[in-house]
Coordinates of C-alpha atoms and ligand atoms in Angstrom, one line a residue:
M1 CA 19.8 4.2 -21.0
A2 CA 16.1 4.0 -20.3
D3 CA 14.5 0.6 -21.1
H4 CA 11.6 1.7 -23.2
R5 CA 9.9 -1.6 -23.0
R6 CA 9.3 -1.0 -19.3
Q7 CA 7.4 2.2 -19.5
F8 CA 4.0 0.8 -20.4
R9 CA 2.8 -2.7 -20.1
A10 CA -0.4 -4.4 -21.1
I11 CA -2.9 -4.3 -18.2
K12 CA -2.8 -7.4 -16.0
G13 CA -4.8 -10.2 -17.5
T14 CA -4.6 -8.8 -21.0
R15 CA -2.1 -9.7 -23.7
D16 CA -1.0 -9.0 -27.3
I17 CA -1.5 -11.7 -29.9
L18 CA 1.4 -11.3 -32.2
P19 CA 2.5 -12.8 -35.5
P20 CA 2.9 -15.7 -36.2
D21 CA 0.3 -16.6 -33.5
S22 CA -2.2 -14.1 -35.0
A23 CA -2.2 -16.1 -38.2
L24 CA -3.3 -19.1 -36.2
W25 CA -6.0 -17.1 -34.6
N26 CA -7.3 -15.8 -37.9
W27 CA -7.3 -19.3 -39.3
F28 CA -9.2 -20.5 -36.3
E29 CA -11.8 -17.8 -36.5
Q30 CA -12.2 -18.1 -40.3
T31 CA -12.7 -21.9 -39.9
A32 CA -15.6 -21.1 -37.5
R33 CA -17.1 -18.6 -39.9
D34 CA -16.9 -20.9 -42.9
L35 CA -18.3 -23.9 -40.9
F36 CA -21.1 -21.9 -39.1
E37 CA -22.2 -20.3 -42.3
S38 CA -22.5 -23.8 -43.9
Y39 CA -25.0 -24.5 -41.1
N40 CA -26.8 -21.3 -42.1
F41 CA -25.7 -19.2 -39.1
R42 CA -25.1 -15.5 -39.7
D43 CA -22.7 -13.1 -38.1
I44 CA -24.0 -10.7 -35.5
R45 CA -21.9 -7.8 -34.0
T46 CA -23.1 -6.3 -30.8
P47 CA -21.4 -3.6 -28.7
A48 CA -18.6 -4.5 -26.3
F49 CA -20.5 -2.7 -23.5
E50 CA -24.1 -2.7 -22.4
D51 CA -26.4 -1.5 -19.6
T52 CA -25.2 -3.3 -16.4
N53 CA -28.7 -4.3 -15.7
L54 CA -28.8 -6.4 -18.8
F55 CA -26.2 -8.7 -17.4
A56 CA -27.5 -8.5 -13.8
R57 CA -30.9 -9.6 -15.1
S58 CA -29.9 -12.3 -17.5
V59 CA -26.7 -13.8 -16.2
G60 CA -28.0 -13.5 -12.7
E61 CA -27.0 -11.2 -9.8
E62 CA -25.9 -14.1 -7.6
T63 CA -23.5 -15.5 -10.2
D64 CA -19.7 -15.0 -9.9
I65 CA -19.7 -13.3 -13.2
V66 CA -22.0 -10.5 -12.2
H67 CA -21.2 -10.5 -8.5
K68 CA -17.4 -10.3 -8.8
E69 CA -16.1 -10.3 -12.3
M70 CA -17.7 -7.5 -14.2
Y71 CA -15.9 -4.4 -15.3
S72 CA -18.4 -1.6 -14.8
I73 CA -17.3 1.6 -16.4
G74 CA -18.3 4.3 -14.0
D75 CA -21.5 5.5 -15.5
S76 CA -22.5 7.2 -18.7
L77 CA -23.1 10.6 -17.1
S78 CA -21.6 13.6 -18.6
S79 CA -18.3 14.8 -17.1
N80 CA -20.2 17.8 -15.6
L81 CA -22.5 15.8 -13.5
S82 CA -19.8 13.2 -12.6
F83 CA -17.5 16.0 -11.6
A84 CA -20.2 17.7 -9.5
R85 CA -20.9 14.4 -7.7
W86 CA -17.2 13.8 -7.1
M87 CA -16.8 17.4 -5.7
L88 CA -19.7 16.6 -3.4
S89 CA -17.9 13.8 -1.7
K90 CA -14.6 15.7 -1.7
S91 CA -16.1 18.8 -0.1
H92 CA -17.9 16.6 2.4
E93 CA -14.5 15.2 3.5
T94 CA -13.2 18.7 3.8
S95 CA -16.2 19.8 5.8
V96 CA -15.8 17.0 8.3
R97 CA -12.1 17.8 8.7
T98 CA -12.5 21.5 9.1
H99 CA -15.9 21.5 10.9
D100 CA -17.1 24.0 8.4
I101 CA -20.2 22.8 6.5
Q102 CA -20.3 25.8 4.1
P103 CA -18.1 24.4 1.3
F104 CA -20.3 21.3 1.3
W105 CA -23.5 23.3 0.8
K106 CA -21.9 25.2 -2.0
S107 CA -21.1 22.0 -3.8
V108 CA -24.6 20.7 -3.2
D109 CA -25.9 23.8 -5.0
S110 CA -23.5 23.2 -7.9
F111 CA -24.6 19.6 -8.0
L112 CA -28.3 20.6 -8.1
R113 CA -27.4 23.0 -10.9
A114 CA -25.6 20.2 -12.8
C115 CA -28.7 18.0 -12.4
D116 CA -31.0 20.7 -13.7
E117 CA -28.8 20.8 -16.9
A118 CA -28.8 17.1 -17.1
F119 CA -32.6 16.9 -16.9
A120 CA -32.9 19.6 -19.5
S121 CA -30.7 17.6 -21.9
E122 CA -32.6 14.4 -21.0
E123 CA -29.4 12.8 -19.9
I124 CA -31.1 11.7 -16.6
G125 CA -34.7 11.2 -15.6
R126 CA -35.7 9.3 -18.7
K127 CA -36.1 5.8 -17.3
G128 CA -38.8 6.1 -14.6
D129 CA -38.7 9.1 -12.4
D130 CA -36.3 7.8 -9.8
D131 CA -33.8 10.5 -10.7
V132 CA -36.5 13.2 -10.3
Q133 CA -37.5 11.9 -6.9
C134 CA -33.9 11.8 -5.7
F135 CA -33.3 15.3 -7.0
E136 CA -36.4 16.7 -5.2
K137 CA -35.4 15.0 -2.0
I138 CA -31.9 16.5 -2.1
K139 CA -33.5 19.9 -2.6
A140 CA -35.8 19.4 0.3
I141 CA -33.0 18.3 2.6
R142 CA -30.9 21.1 1.5
S143 CA -33.4 23.8 2.4
E144 CA -34.5 22.1 5.7
A145 CA -30.9 21.7 6.8
G146 CA -30.3 25.4 6.3
N147 CA -32.9 26.0 9.1
D148 CA -31.7 23.3 11.4
P149 CA -27.9 23.4 11.9
E150 CA -28.1 20.6 14.5
N151 CA -28.7 17.8 12.0
T152 CA -26.3 18.9 9.3
E153 CA -24.2 15.8 9.5
D154 CA -27.1 13.4 8.9
A155 CA -28.4 15.6 6.2
A156 CA -25.1 15.7 4.4
R157 CA -24.8 11.9 4.6
E158 CA -28.3 11.5 3.2
I159 CA -27.6 13.9 0.3
L160 CA -24.4 12.0 -0.5
S161 CA -26.2 8.7 -0.8
L162 CA -29.1 10.1 -2.8
A163 CA -26.6 11.8 -5.2
N164 CA -24.9 8.5 -5.7
T165 CA -28.1 6.9 -7.1
I166 CA -28.9 9.6 -9.6
G167 CA -28.3 8.4 -13.1
L168 CA -27.5 4.9 -11.9
H169 CA -29.5 3.3 -14.6
G170 CA -26.8 4.6 -16.9
L171 CA -24.2 2.2 -15.4
M172 CA -22.5 0.2 -18.1
S173 CA -20.4 -2.9 -18.1
L174 CA -18.0 -4.5 -20.5
R175 CA -19.7 -7.6 -21.7
P176 CA -18.6 -10.7 -19.7
E177 CA -20.4 -12.9 -22.3
A178 CA -22.5 -12.2 -25.4
T179 CA -25.7 -14.3 -25.1
A180 CA -27.4 -11.5 -23.2
S181 CA -26.4 -9.0 -25.8
V182 CA -27.6 -11.2 -28.6
A183 CA -31.0 -11.7 -26.8
R184 CA -31.2 -7.9 -26.3
A185 CA -30.5 -7.3 -30.0
Y186 CA -33.0 -9.9 -31.0
I187 CA -35.7 -8.1 -29.0
E188 CA -34.7 -4.6 -29.9
N189 CA -34.6 -5.3 -33.6
G190 CA -37.8 -7.3 -33.7
M191 CA -36.0 -10.4 -35.0
Q192 CA -38.8 -12.6 -33.9
T193 CA -40.6 -11.6 -37.1
L194 CA -37.8 -13.1 -39.2
P195 CA -38.7 -16.4 -41.0
G196 CA -37.6 -19.6 -39.4
N197 CA -35.2 -19.9 -36.5
V198 CA -32.8 -17.1 -36.1
K199 CA -29.3 -18.5 -36.2
L200 CA -26.5 -16.2 -35.3
Y201 CA -22.9 -16.4 -34.5
Y202 CA -20.4 -13.9 -33.0
I203 CA -16.7 -13.6 -32.6
G204 CA -15.1 -11.1 -30.2
P205 CA -13.5 -10.2 -26.9
M206 CA -15.2 -10.6 -23.5
F207 CA -14.1 -9.1 -20.2
R208 CA -14.1 -10.6 -16.7
R209 CA -12.1 -9.5 -13.6
E210 CA -10.7 -12.9 -12.7
R211 CA -7.4 -14.0 -11.3
P212 CA -5.2 -14.3 -14.4
Q213 CA -3.5 -17.7 -14.9
K214 CA -2.9 -20.1 -17.7
G215 CA -6.0 -20.1 -19.9
R216 CA -7.7 -17.4 -17.8
Y217 CA -7.5 -13.8 -18.9
R218 CA -9.3 -10.6 -18.1
Q219 CA -9.8 -9.9 -21.8
F220 CA -10.4 -13.2 -23.6
Y221 CA -12.1 -14.2 -26.8
Q222 CA -15.2 -16.2 -27.6
I223 CA -16.8 -17.6 -30.7
G224 CA -20.4 -18.2 -30.0
A225 CA -23.6 -19.3 -31.8
E226 CA -27.2 -18.9 -30.8
V227 CA -30.5 -20.3 -32.2
L228 CA -33.5 -18.3 -31.3
G229 CA -37.1 -18.9 -32.3
Q230 CA -40.3 -20.7 -31.5
S231 CA -39.1 -24.3 -31.5
D232 CA -37.2 -26.1 -28.8
A233 CA -37.0 -29.4 -30.8
P234 CA -34.2 -31.6 -29.5
A235 CA -32.9 -31.8 -33.1
I236 CA -31.9 -28.1 -32.8
D237 CA -29.8 -28.9 -29.8
A238 CA -28.3 -31.9 -31.7
E239 CA -27.5 -29.8 -34.7
V240 CA -25.8 -27.2 -32.6
L241 CA -23.8 -29.9 -30.9
E242 CA -22.9 -31.5 -34.2
M243 CA -21.6 -28.2 -35.5
L244 CA -19.5 -27.8 -32.4
V245 CA -18.0 -31.3 -32.6
V246 CA -17.3 -30.8 -36.4
F247 CA -15.6 -27.5 -35.6
F248 CA -13.3 -29.0 -33.0
K249 CA -12.4 -31.7 -35.4
R250 CA -11.8 -29.3 -38.2
V251 CA -9.4 -27.2 -36.2
G252 CA -7.5 -30.3 -35.2
L253 CA -8.6 -30.5 -31.6
T254 CA -9.2 -34.2 -31.4
R255 CA -8.7 -35.0 -27.8
T256 CA -11.9 -33.3 -26.6
T257 CA -14.7 -34.6 -24.5
L258 CA -18.3 -33.4 -24.8
Y259 CA -20.3 -33.6 -21.6
V260 CA -24.1 -33.2 -21.6
N261 CA -26.8 -32.8 -19.0
S262 CA -30.3 -31.6 -18.6
I263 CA -31.0 -29.2 -15.8
G264 CA -34.8 -29.1 -16.2
C265 CA -37.2 -26.3 -16.9
K266 CA -38.9 -23.7 -14.7
E267 CA -41.4 -26.4 -13.6
C268 CA -39.1 -29.1 -12.4
R269 CA -35.8 -27.3 -11.7
P270 CA -37.0 -25.2 -8.7
K271 CA -38.4 -28.4 -7.1
Y272 CA -35.1 -30.1 -7.5
V273 CA -33.2 -27.1 -6.2
E274 CA -35.3 -27.3 -3.0
V275 CA -34.6 -31.0 -2.6
L276 CA -30.9 -30.3 -3.1
R277 CA -31.0 -27.4 -0.7
E278 CA -32.6 -29.5 2.0
K279 CA -29.9 -32.2 1.5
L280 CA -27.1 -29.6 1.5
R281 CA -28.4 -28.1 4.8
E282 CA -28.0 -31.6 6.3
V283 CA -24.3 -31.8 5.3
K284 CA -23.5 -28.1 5.6
D285 CA -20.8 -28.6 8.3
Q286 CA -18.8 -30.7 5.9
L287 CA -18.7 -28.1 3.2
G288 CA -16.3 -25.2 2.6
P289 CA -17.4 -21.6 3.0
D290 CA -18.1 -21.0 -0.7
S291 CA -20.5 -24.0 -0.9
Q292 CA -22.0 -23.0 2.4
R293 CA -22.9 -19.6 1.1
R294 CA -24.3 -21.1 -2.1
I295 CA -26.8 -23.3 -0.2
D296 CA -28.9 -20.2 0.1
T297 CA -27.9 -18.2 -3.0
N298 CA -27.4 -20.8 -5.7
P299 CA -27.3 -24.5 -4.5
L300 CA -26.8 -25.8 -8.1
R301 CA -23.3 -24.2 -8.1
V302 CA -22.2 -26.5 -5.3
L303 CA -22.3 -29.3 -7.8
D304 CA -19.6 -27.4 -9.7
S305 CA -17.2 -27.4 -6.8
K306 CA -13.7 -28.6 -7.5
L307 CA -12.7 -28.8 -3.8
P308 CA -11.3 -32.4 -3.2
E309 CA -12.7 -32.7 0.3
E310 CA -16.3 -32.0 -1.0
Q311 CA -16.3 -34.5 -3.8
A312 CA -17.4 -37.5 -1.7
I313 CA -20.3 -35.5 -0.3
I314 CA -21.4 -34.2 -3.6
A315 CA -21.4 -37.7 -5.1
K316 CA -24.1 -38.7 -2.7
L317 CA -26.4 -35.7 -3.4
P318 CA -29.7 -36.1 -5.1
R319 CA -29.4 -36.0 -8.9
I320 CA -31.4 -33.8 -11.3
S321 CA -32.0 -36.8 -13.6
D322 CA -34.3 -38.3 -10.9
H323 CA -36.3 -35.1 -10.7
L324 CA -36.9 -34.0 -14.3
C325 CA -40.6 -33.5 -15.3
A326 CA -41.9 -35.8 -18.0
E327 CA -41.4 -33.2 -20.8
C328 CA -37.8 -32.5 -19.8
R329 CA -37.0 -36.2 -19.5
E330 CA -38.5 -36.8 -22.9
H331 CA -36.5 -33.9 -24.4
F332 CA -33.3 -35.2 -23.0
A333 CA -33.9 -38.7 -24.2
K334 CA -34.7 -37.5 -27.7
L335 CA -31.5 -35.4 -27.7
K336 CA -29.4 -38.4 -26.8
E337 CA -31.1 -40.4 -29.5
E338 CA -30.3 -37.7 -32.0
L339 CA -26.7 -37.5 -30.9
N340 CA -26.3 -41.3 -31.4
M341 CA -28.0 -41.1 -34.8
R342 CA -25.4 -38.4 -35.8
G343 CA -22.5 -40.5 -34.4
I344 CA -21.6 -37.8 -31.8
A345 CA -19.7 -39.1 -28.8
Y346 CA -20.7 -37.6 -25.5
E347 CA -20.6 -38.3 -21.8
E348 CA -23.5 -37.6 -19.5
N349 CA -22.5 -35.5 -16.5
W350 CA -25.2 -34.9 -13.9
R351 CA -23.1 -32.3 -12.1
L352 CA -22.8 -30.1 -15.2
V353 CA -25.0 -27.1 -14.1
R354 CA -23.1 -24.1 -15.6
G355 CA -22.7 -20.8 -13.8
L356 CA -25.3 -18.7 -15.5
D357 CA -28.9 -18.4 -14.2
Y358 CA -30.6 -18.5 -17.6
Y359 CA -30.0 -22.0 -18.6
T360 CA -32.8 -24.6 -18.9
R361 CA -32.8 -28.2 -20.1
T362 CA -29.8 -29.1 -22.2
T363 CA -26.5 -27.9 -20.9
F364 CA -23.1 -29.0 -22.2
E365 CA -19.4 -28.4 -21.9
V366 CA -16.4 -29.4 -24.0
T367 CA -13.0 -30.0 -22.3
A368 CA -9.7 -30.4 -24.1
E369 CA -6.2 -31.6 -23.2
G370 CA -3.1 -29.7 -22.3
L371 CA -4.8 -27.0 -20.3
G372 CA -4.4 -28.0 -16.7
S373 CA -7.4 -27.1 -14.5
Q374 CA -8.7 -24.5 -17.0
N375 CA -9.7 -27.2 -19.4
A376 CA -13.2 -26.1 -20.5
V377 CA -13.0 -24.9 -24.1
C378 CA -16.7 -24.4 -24.6
G379 CA -19.8 -24.0 -22.6
G380 CA -23.4 -23.8 -23.6
G381 CA -27.0 -24.7 -23.2
R382 CA -30.6 -24.0 -23.7
Y383 CA -32.1 -20.8 -22.4
D384 CA -35.8 -20.9 -23.1
G385 CA -36.8 -18.1 -20.7
L386 CA -34.1 -15.6 -21.4
V387 CA -35.7 -13.4 -24.1
E388 CA -38.9 -13.2 -22.1
L389 CA -37.0 -12.3 -19.0
L390 CA -35.5 -9.4 -20.9
G391 CA -38.9 -8.1 -21.9
G392 CA -39.2 -9.9 -25.2
P393 CA -41.8 -12.3 -26.6
P394 CA -41.8 -15.9 -25.5
T395 CA -38.9 -17.4 -27.3
K396 CA -36.8 -20.6 -27.1
G397 CA -33.1 -20.4 -27.4
I398 CA -29.9 -22.5 -27.3
G399 CA -26.3 -21.6 -27.8
F400 CA -22.7 -22.0 -26.9
A401 CA -19.5 -20.0 -26.4
I402 CA -16.1 -21.4 -27.4
G403 CA -13.1 -20.0 -25.4
S404 CA -10.7 -19.2 -28.3
D405 CA -7.7 -18.6 -26.0
R406 CA -7.9 -22.0 -24.5
A407 CA -8.8 -23.9 -27.6
I408 CA -5.9 -22.3 -29.5
L409 CA -3.6 -23.1 -26.5
S410 CA -4.7 -26.7 -26.6
I411 CA -4.0 -26.9 -30.4
Q412 CA -0.6 -25.5 -29.8
E413 CA 0.1 -28.0 -27.0
G414 CA -0.7 -31.2 -28.9
G415 CA -3.4 -30.6 -31.5
T416 CA -2.6 -30.6 -35.2
L417 CA -1.3 -27.3 -36.3
P418 CA -2.5 -26.1 -39.6
H419 CA -0.1 -25.3 -42.4
L420 CA -0.2 -21.5 -42.7
S421 CA 1.5 -20.3 -45.9
G422 CA 3.4 -17.2 -44.8
L423 CA 5.8 -15.3 -47.0
A424 CA 6.0 -16.8 -50.5
V425 CA 8.4 -14.6 -52.4
F426 CA 11.1 -12.1 -51.5
V427 CA 11.9 -9.9 -54.5
A428 CA 15.7 -9.4 -54.5
W429 CA 16.3 -6.6 -57.0
M430 CA 19.5 -4.8 -57.7
G431 CA 20.3 -1.8 -59.8
Q432 CA 17.9 1.1 -60.5
A433 CA 17.1 -0.4 -63.9
A434 CA 15.6 -3.5 -62.2
Y435 CA 13.4 -1.5 -59.9
P436 CA 10.4 -0.8 -62.2
T437 CA 10.4 -4.4 -63.2
A438 CA 10.5 -5.5 -59.6
V439 CA 7.5 -3.2 -58.7
H440 CA 5.6 -4.4 -61.7
I441 CA 6.0 -8.1 -61.0
T442 CA 5.4 -7.7 -57.3
R443 CA 2.0 -6.3 -58.0
K444 CA 1.2 -9.2 -60.4
L445 CA 2.2 -11.8 -57.9
R446 CA 0.2 -10.2 -55.2
E447 CA -2.8 -10.1 -57.5
A448 CA -2.3 -13.8 -57.9
G449 CA -2.8 -14.2 -54.2
L450 CA 0.8 -14.6 -53.1
A451 CA 2.4 -13.0 -50.1
V452 CA 5.3 -10.9 -51.5
E453 CA 7.9 -8.7 -49.8
L454 CA 9.6 -6.0 -51.9
P455 CA 12.5 -4.2 -50.3
A456 CA 12.0 -0.5 -50.5
E457 CA 15.6 0.2 -50.9
E458 CA 18.3 -1.4 -53.0
M459 CA 20.3 -4.0 -51.2
K460 CA 23.4 -6.1 -52.1
F461 CA 22.3 -9.6 -53.3
K462 CA 24.0 -11.3 -50.4
K463 CA 22.2 -9.1 -47.9
S464 CA 18.9 -9.5 -49.8
L465 CA 19.1 -13.3 -49.8
G466 CA 20.0 -13.3 -46.1
L467 CA 16.9 -11.2 -45.3
A468 CA 14.7 -13.4 -47.5
D469 CA 15.9 -16.4 -45.4
K470 CA 15.3 -14.7 -42.1
L471 CA 11.8 -13.7 -43.1
G472 CA 11.1 -17.3 -43.9
A473 CA 10.3 -16.7 -47.6
R474 CA 10.0 -19.8 -49.7
Y475 CA 11.4 -18.2 -52.8
A476 CA 13.7 -15.3 -53.7
L477 CA 12.9 -13.7 -57.1
I478 CA 16.2 -12.3 -58.4
I479 CA 16.0 -9.3 -60.7
G480 CA 19.4 -7.9 -61.7
E481 CA 20.8 -6.2 -64.7
D482 CA 21.2 -9.5 -66.6
E483 CA 17.5 -10.4 -66.0
V484 CA 16.3 -7.0 -67.1
A485 CA 18.4 -7.2 -70.3
A486 CA 17.2 -10.8 -71.0
G487 CA 13.6 -10.1 -70.0
T488 CA 13.5 -13.0 -67.6
F489 CA 13.4 -13.7 -63.9
T490 CA 15.6 -16.0 -61.7
L491 CA 13.5 -17.9 -59.1
K492 CA 15.5 -19.4 -56.3
R493 CA 13.9 -21.9 -54.0
L494 CA 15.4 -21.2 -50.6
A495 CA 15.0 -24.6 -49.1
D496 CA 17.4 -26.3 -51.6
S497 CA 18.8 -23.3 -53.5
E498 CA 17.4 -24.7 -56.8
Q499 CA 17.3 -21.9 -59.4
K500 CA 15.2 -21.6 -62.6
K501 CA 15.2 -18.9 -65.3
L502 CA 11.6 -18.1 -66.2
S503 CA 9.7 -15.7 -68.4
E504 CA 7.0 -13.6 -66.6
Y505 CA 4.3 -16.0 -67.9
E506 CA 6.2 -19.1 -66.7
L507 CA 6.9 -17.5 -63.4
L508 CA 3.2 -16.7 -62.7
E509 CA 2.2 -20.2 -63.9
Y510 CA 4.8 -21.9 -61.7
L511 CA 4.0 -19.9 -58.5
E512 CA 0.3 -20.2 -58.9
S513 CA 0.4 -23.9 -59.3
E514 CA 2.7 -24.0 -56.3
R515 CA 0.2 -22.0 -54.3
R516 CA -2.7 -24.3 -55.3
G517 CA -0.6 -27.3 -54.3
R518 CA -0.3 -25.9 -50.9
G519 CA -4.0 -25.7 -50.6
Ligands
LIG601 P1 -14.7 -21.5 -16.1 O1 -15.4 -22.5 -15.3 O2 -13.4 -22.1 -16.6 O3 -14.5 -20.2 -15.4 P2 -17.0 -20.5 -17.3 O4 -18.0 -21.4 -16.9 O5 -16.9 -19.2 -16.6 O6 -15.6 -21.2 -17.4 P3 -18.4 -19.7 -19.7 O7 -19.0 -18.5 -19.2 O8 -19.2 -20.9 -20.0 O9 -17.1 -20.1 -18.9 O10 -17.6 -19.3 -21.1 C1 -17.4 -20.3 -22.2 C2 -15.9 -20.5 -22.4 O11 -15.2 -19.3 -22.4 C3 -15.2 -21.3 -21.3 O12 -15.4 -22.7 -21.5 C4 -13.8 -20.9 -21.5 O13 -13.2 -21.7 -22.6 C5 -13.9 -19.5 -21.9 N1 -13.6 -18.6 -20.8 C6 -14.4 -18.2 -19.8 N2 -13.7 -17.4 -19.0 C7 -12.5 -17.2 -19.5 C8 -11.3 -16.4 -19.1 N3 -11.4 -15.6 -18.1 N4 -10.2 -16.5 -19.9 C9 -10.2 -17.3 -21.0 N5 -11.2 -18.0 -21.4 C10 -12.4 -18.0 -20.7
LIG602 MG1 -15.7 -18.6 -15.0

């Protein structure tokens, strides 16, 4: 017999969140919603995929996220044009193999026709005229090559590479994070005209092509919050951190540590990066290949290294705290004062630089227990230049993203699990005369907010009570011929088999007060 479970499996790095875990997830997310809204943050929902350039520009082309981890979904071109482009490379392969260039020219002609259609429907050629230029070049090469059979091979190659850039601005990526999307939405919807600071939160899946392991998935979930507006007062940072700390406490994650740092602004950070780069060049031979590469591309990331053999060297590197400009130093000092005033425990960590290019000044991270090396459950910071970088007005910003997968894992591995109510009542009815009463009372109990299971088909009492037990119901509501005749219900508490005979009114009273008692 075929094992049906083996036919299809969730893609590597993705997983199903099933009951009862899904209830824990819902509770976790609902707790965030309730809390964040009490801090006057509002929900924002942005698309799961965006223009690839949005992430390249904001997160940074040299970051791991953009460099290696993004899922770019082909392009947004119509299947016509995509197909014509695919045919181009296929027929080129064939031409090389058979030494007959004719099929290739044919497919160039079809490709050009597909482009014509795409221009007409404004599918390509909208952003700048790069597409138009490529198109004209291909046409020119095509007609020249017809006269000059000597150079067909070079011409074909050039056509292929030009064809590959047409419509490239349409490249899309699944979002690896959502701050860039929120900033894009802020600009696109003119949210800078809204009164006060714009305080937004989001909940949803993110996608990164990483090596799957405990606490690291290719589709994972984040809960994030962002404050955008004109002010960069340290009190905003402090309030964001307070909200975060209160959240972790509320979801029962008590063994967490908050690390904070300041990585300076566009005035002082570049100077520090140069000092750091100089120093790193001196010790280059003692570093691993990743860090060596980062000396040129992104020296701050070296501080993030977890390689044991690099730790002693990193400990002796120049520290950002000694290179902050007066304003940044002041901002950081005020933030720490605010945190103390609010009774928020934190540790300073000068090596906390974060992997994204857009951060300025305040950066922070929260770690939790029970997660092994994937112990960061939240990362965040200030990003004062981001909105402007994406073409918006000068805007300050700060935010964080909580990794729900890891936070929930940590709660399951030693945090305080919430009491989630589950199935309250199983309606054990028997005899067709009892059925209408069962349907009626089930509706009433559900209206009262109780979770109720009503078997669709008649069952013997013993089987009914057995199923109620297996489903984890707290009560079985017995409705048989006797009950219908007497106009009462028998409520059986499954934990201790205690039974009560109750009228409909008494039953509703009793179960409602029980529900309230469970909070
Ligand atoms: P890490 O250093 O662990 O890779 P990160 O710096 O890439 O984390 P951020 O981009 O700051 O992470 O994202 C914020 C949070 O999202 C992280 O602290 C983590 O909890 C979670 N997170 C990031 N990547 C993943 C992933 N692949 N799977 C599960 N959670 C993730
Ligand atoms: Mg990462």
